[in-house]
Amino acid sequence: IDNVDNSLANKTFVVLLNVPNKPYASLVESYEKLEGNSQYEGYGVDLIKELAQKLGFNFILKDGGNDYGSYNTTTNTTSGMLKEIIKGRADLAITDLTITAARQQVVDFSIPFMNLGIAIIHVEPQKDTQAFFTFMDPFSQGVWWLLGLSFLFVSFSFFILGRLSPSEWDNPHPCIEEPSELVNQFTIGNSLWFTTGALLQQGSEMEPKAISTRTVASIWWFFTLLMVSSYTANLAAFLTIEEPTSIINSIDDLVAEKVAYGAKKIGSTREFFEKSGDPRYIKMNEFMNANPKYLTDSNTEGVNRVDKGYAFLMESTSIEYHTMRMCNLSKIGNALDEKGYGIAMRKM
């Protein structure tokens, strides 16, 4: 500001803040007991200090509470910070105070010092916890069933072919040329074991002797080579490219009531839903009216609830502040509207 009006020089103004309401205003953390303006810090405090330095006025900071104020056209009454300004008990209000048409009827605003819109703050999408049967994800349920049936079919094929093929019958006593009984290596248990060893790429001490059993073994080995290679490649992909999942992705998920949600009881965000003609926002307003327990007294209270699976509607700039400091929170979707924050003052 190069060319400034010095008409405000040496005047003293009472400036309302909302404390605590980071990043706009909060109490200074100090082991000493601070009083007056020195006990406050934040964006709003820095802004009024800069203006005071440029324009030459003095100021007294005061906590105006959580009620920013509204104007009731029916009763022609105001509340909160707006009422304090109109009654002359305060001169300015600097916080996340949204410029609205209703408020502009009773107070003046500076040009917006910040542009924003209503958005959703929710917990950061999380990766699903690895389930016990995650190892089965690379193949569909149908493939697993077919693999199991193939395993049983091949095992019984070894058992039957072993019984039918003379080459698979052995003399258990080599010293006896003509034993009364011969043995077959492909019993039910051994057939299952041989098939399992091939499937797990471990092999077996059993050696098929007949052409029929060797043919089945060769086909099964080639099949298991393809299946194991495919499984290994897909398993690595499933474990490394797992996308985080989120319960909500847009305002439509709130309309569908997938999670509990709310906003600050009194303020421009709540007023936006009360006066909107959009069917989605009308439904959301009805939900909040029916569930007042989801409405909060302050934005800080709303943000603290988010960790419990709650979605909070607030200004996008405040959301960006909190998400930069709390990694478990994130902004969901785009802003619902466009508006700005301004400094409120009495009408001239």
C-alpha positions in Angstrom: 0.0 0.0 0.0 1.9 3.1 -1.2 -0.7 5.8 -1.2 -2.8 5.4 1.9 -5.5 7.4 3.6 -4.3 8.6 7.0 -7.8 9.3 8.3 -7.5 6.3 10.5 -4.2 7.4 12.1 -4.1 7.2 15.9 -7.6 5.8 16.2 -8.2 2.7 18.3 -10.4 -0.2 17.1 -11.8 -3.2 19.0 -11.1 -6.2 16.8 -13.0 -9.5 17.3 -11.3 -12.9 16.9 -12.5 -16.5 17.4 -10.1 -18.1 19.8 -9.0 -20.9 19.4 -9.5 -21.2 15.6 -6.2 -22.1 13.9 -4.8 -20.8 11.7 -6.7 -17.5 12.1 -6.3 -17.0 15.8 -5.1 -18.9 18.9 -3.5 -18.3 22.2 0.3 -18.0 22.3 1.8 -21.1 24.1 4.1 -19.6 26.7 5.2 -20.4 30.3 4.5 -16.7 31.1 1.1 -15.3 31.6 0.4 -13.0 28.6 -2.2 -10.3 28.5 -3.6 -8.0 25.9 -2.8 -8.3 22.3 0.4 -10.3 23.0 -1.6 -13.3 24.1 -2.9 -13.9 20.5 -1.3 -15.2 17.4 -2.4 -16.4 13.9 -3.2 -15.2 10.4 -5.9 -12.8 11.6 -3.6 -11.3 14.1 -0.8 -10.8 11.5 -3.3 -9.3 9.1 -4.6 -6.6 11.5 -1.0 -5.8 12.6 0.0 -5.3 9.0 -3.0 -3.0 8.4 -2.3 -1.1 11.6 1.3 -0.5 10.6 0.3 0.7 7.1 -2.7 2.9 8.2 -1.4 4.1 11.5 -4.2 3.0 13.8 -4.2 1.1 17.1 -6.3 -2.0 18.0 -7.4 -4.1 20.9 -7.9 -7.8 20.2 -10.9 -9.5 21.8 -12.3 -13.1 21.7 -15.7 -12.8 20.1 -16.6 -16.5 20.5 -17.7 -19.1 18.0 -20.9 -17.3 16.9 -19.9 -15.2 13.9 -23.4 -13.9 13.6 -26.3 -13.9 11.2 -29.1 -11.6 10.1 -32.7 -12.7 10.5 -34.8 -10.9 7.9 -38.1 -11.9 9.5 -37.3 -10.5 13.0 -34.8 -7.9 11.7 -32.3 -9.1 14.4 -28.6 -10.0 14.3 -26.5 -12.2 16.5 -22.9 -13.0 17.4 -20.0 -10.8 16.1 -22.3 -8.9 13.7 -24.4 -7.8 16.7 -21.4 -6.7 18.6 -20.3 -4.5 15.6 -23.7 -3.0 15.0 -24.1 -2.2 18.7 -20.8 -0.4 18.7 -19.1 -2.8 21.2 -16.6 -3.8 18.5 -15.3 -2.2 15.3 -14.0 -5.1 13.2 -14.2 -8.9 13.0 -11.3 -10.8 11.5 -11.6 -14.6 11.3 -12.9 -17.1 8.8 -16.0 -14.9 8.4 -17.7 -15.6 5.0 -19.1 -12.7 3.0 -22.7 -13.4 2.4 -25.6 -11.4 1.0 -27.5 -11.6 4.3 -24.6 -10.3 6.3 -23.9 -7.5 3.8 -27.3 -6.1 4.6 -26.2 -5.2 8.1 -22.4 -4.8 8.0 -19.8 -3.8 5.4 -17.0 -6.1 4.3 -13.5 -5.4 3.0 -12.5 -7.0 -0.3 -12.0 -10.7 0.2 -8.6 -11.5 1.7 -9.1 -15.2 0.9 -11.2 -17.1 -1.7 -12.5 -20.5 -0.9 -15.5 -22.9 -1.0 -17.3 -25.5 1.1 -15.6 -28.9 1.0 -15.5 -32.2 2.9 -12.7 -33.3 5.4 -12.5 -37.0 6.1 -10.0 -39.6 7.2 -7.2 -40.3 4.6 -8.1 -43.4 2.5 -6.5 -46.4 4.1 -5.1 -49.6 2.6 -7.2 -52.7 3.5 -5.7 -54.9 6.2 -4.2 -58.0 4.7 -6.6 -60.9 5.2 -5.6 -64.4 5.9 -6.6 -65.6 2.5 -4.9 -62.8 0.6 -2.7 -65.4 -1.1 -5.7 -66.6 -3.0 -6.3 -63.2 -4.7 -4.2 -63.7 -7.8 -6.7 -66.3 -9.1 -10.5 -66.1 -9.2 -12.6 -68.5 -7.3 -13.4 -70.4 -10.5 -9.8 -70.9 -11.3 -9.1 -72.3 -7.8 -12.0 -74.7 -8.1 -10.7 -75.9 -11.5 -7.2 -76.3 -10.2 -8.5 -78.4 -7.3 -10.5 -80.6 -9.6 -7.5 -81.0 -11.9 -5.4 -82.0 -8.9 -7.8 -84.7 -7.9 -8.3 -85.9 -11.5 -4.6 -86.3 -12.1 -4.0 -88.0 -8.8 -6.7 -90.6 -9.5 -5.3 -91.0 -13.0 -2.0 -92.0 -11.6 -3.7 -94.4 -9.2 -5.8 -96.1 -12.0 -3.0 -96.1 -14.6 -0.6 -97.5 -12.1 -3.0 -100.4 -11.4 -3.5 -101.1 -15.1 0.1 -100.8 -16.3 2.3 -103.9 -15.7 5.4 -101.7 -15.6 4.2 -100.1 -12.4 4.1 -103.4 -10.5 7.3 -104.2 -8.6 8.8 -107.2 -6.9 9.1 -106.2 -3.2 11.7 -109.0 -2.6 14.4 -108.9 -5.4 15.9 -112.1 -4.1 12.8 -114.0 -4.9 12.3 -114.5 -8.6 8.6 -115.3 -8.5 7.1 -113.6 -5.4 3.5 -114.4 -4.5 2.6 -110.7 -4.4 3.7 -107.6 -6.3 3.5 -104.0 -5.0 2.5 -100.8 -6.8 4.1 -97.5 -5.9 1.0 -95.5 -7.1 -1.2 -96.0 -4.0 -3.9 -93.4 -3.3 -1.5 -91.6 -0.8 1.5 -91.8 -3.1 -0.5 -90.6 -6.1 -1.7 -87.5 -4.1 1.9 -86.9 -2.8 3.4 -87.1 -6.3 0.8 -84.7 -7.7 1.4 -82.3 -4.8 5.1 -82.3 -5.2 4.9 -81.4 -8.9 2.4 -78.6 -8.1 4.7 -77.1 -5.5 7.7 -77.5 -7.8 9.4 -79.8 -5.2 9.4 -83.1 -7.1 9.2 -86.6 -5.5 11.3 -89.8 -5.1 8.7 -91.7 -7.1 9.5 -92.3 -10.8 6.8 -93.2 -13.2 7.8 -96.2 -15.4 4.9 -96.9 -17.7 4.5 -94.8 -20.8 0.9 -93.9 -19.7 2.0 -92.6 -16.2 5.0 -90.7 -17.7 2.7 -89.0 -20.2 0.3 -87.9 -17.5 3.3 -86.7 -15.4 4.7 -84.7 -18.3 1.4 -83.0 -19.0 0.9 -82.2 -15.3 4.4 -80.8 -14.9 4.0 -78.5 -17.9 0.6 -77.4 -16.6 1.9 -76.7 -13.1 4.8 -74.7 -14.6 2.4 -72.4 -16.3 0.1 -72.1 -13.2 2.9 -71.4 -10.8 4.6 -68.8 -13.0 1.3 -67.0 -13.5 0.5 -67.1 -9.8 3.9 -65.7 -8.8 3.7 -62.8 -11.2 0.1 -61.9 -10.2 0.8 -62.2 -6.5 3.7 -59.7 -6.7 1.4 -57.3 -8.5 -1.4 -57.7 -6.0 1.0 -57.0 -3.1 2.7 -54.0 -4.6 -0.2 -52.2 -6.4 -2.8 -52.2 -3.7 -4.9 -49.0 -3.9 -6.2 -47.3 -0.8 -9.9 -47.5 -0.4 -12.2 -44.6 0.8 -15.7 -44.8 2.1 -16.6 -41.6 0.4 -15.3 -40.0 -2.8 -17.7 -37.1 -3.4 -20.7 -35.2 -2.1 -23.0 -37.9 -3.6 -21.7 -40.4 -1.0 -22.8 -38.1 1.8 -26.2 -37.7 0.2 -26.4 -41.6 0.2 -25.6 -41.4 3.9 -22.7 -43.7 3.8 -21.2 -42.0 6.8 -22.3 -39.6 9.4 -21.7 -35.9 8.6 -22.4 -32.4 9.7 -21.3 -28.8 9.9 -21.0 -26.0 12.3 -24.4 -25.2 13.9 -24.3 -21.5 13.1 -22.4 -20.0 10.1 -22.3 -19.6 6.4 -21.8 -23.3 5.7 -25.0 -24.3 7.5 -26.8 -21.4 5.8 -25.6 -22.6 2.4 -27.5 -25.9 2.9 -30.5 -24.2 4.4 -31.0 -21.9 1.4 -29.8 -24.1 -1.4 -32.3 -25.3 -4.1 -30.2 -28.2 -5.2 -32.0 -31.5 -4.4 -28.8 -33.0 -3.1 -28.2 -30.2 -0.7 -31.8 -30.1 0.4 -31.6 -33.8 1.3 -28.4 -33.1 3.2 -30.0 -30.2 5.1 -32.9 -32.5 6.1 -30.4 -35.1 7.4 -28.6 -32.5 9.5 -31.9 -31.1 10.8 -33.0 -34.7 11.8 -29.6 -35.4 13.4 -28.6 -32.3 15.4 -26.0 -34.3 17.3 -23.8 -34.2 14.2 -23.7 -30.4 14.2 -20.8 -28.8 16.1 -20.2 -25.6 18.1 -16.9 -24.9 16.3 -14.8 -26.1 13.4 -12.2 -27.5 15.8 -14.8 -29.8 17.3 -15.8 -31.0 13.9 -12.2 -31.8 12.9 -11.6 -33.7 16.1 -14.6 -35.9 15.3 -13.3 -36.8 11.9 -10.9 -39.5 13.3 -14.0 -41.5 14.4 -15.3 -41.9 10.8 -17.2 -38.6 10.7 -17.2 -36.3 7.7 -17.2 -32.6 8.4 -18.2 -29.8 6.0 -16.2 -26.7 6.3 -14.3 -24.1 4.2 -11.6 -25.5 1.9 -8.9 -23.2 3.2 -9.4 -24.4 6.8 -9.4 -28.0 5.5 -6.0 -27.4 3.7 -4.6 -26.1 7.0 -5.6 -29.1 8.9 -4.7 -31.7 6.3 -1.1 -30.2 6.1 -0.7 -30.8 9.8 -2.6 -34.0 10.3 -1.5 -36.7 7.8 -4.5 -38.9 8.6 -7.0 -36.4 7.2 -7.7 -35.4 3.6 -10.0 -33.2 1.5 -12.7 -35.2 -0.4 -13.9 -34.0 -3.8 -14.2 -30.4 -5.1 -15.6 -27.3 -3.4 -19.4 -27.0 -3.5 -19.4 -23.2 -4.0 -17.2 -20.1 -4.3 -17.0 -17.4 -1.8 -14.5 -15.3 0.2 -13.5 -14.2 3.7 -13.6 -10.5 4.5 -13.1 -8.2 7.4 -16.5 -7.1 8.9 -17.1 -3.5 9.9 -20.0 -1.1 10.7 -21.8 0.3 7.7 -20.8 3.9 7.0 
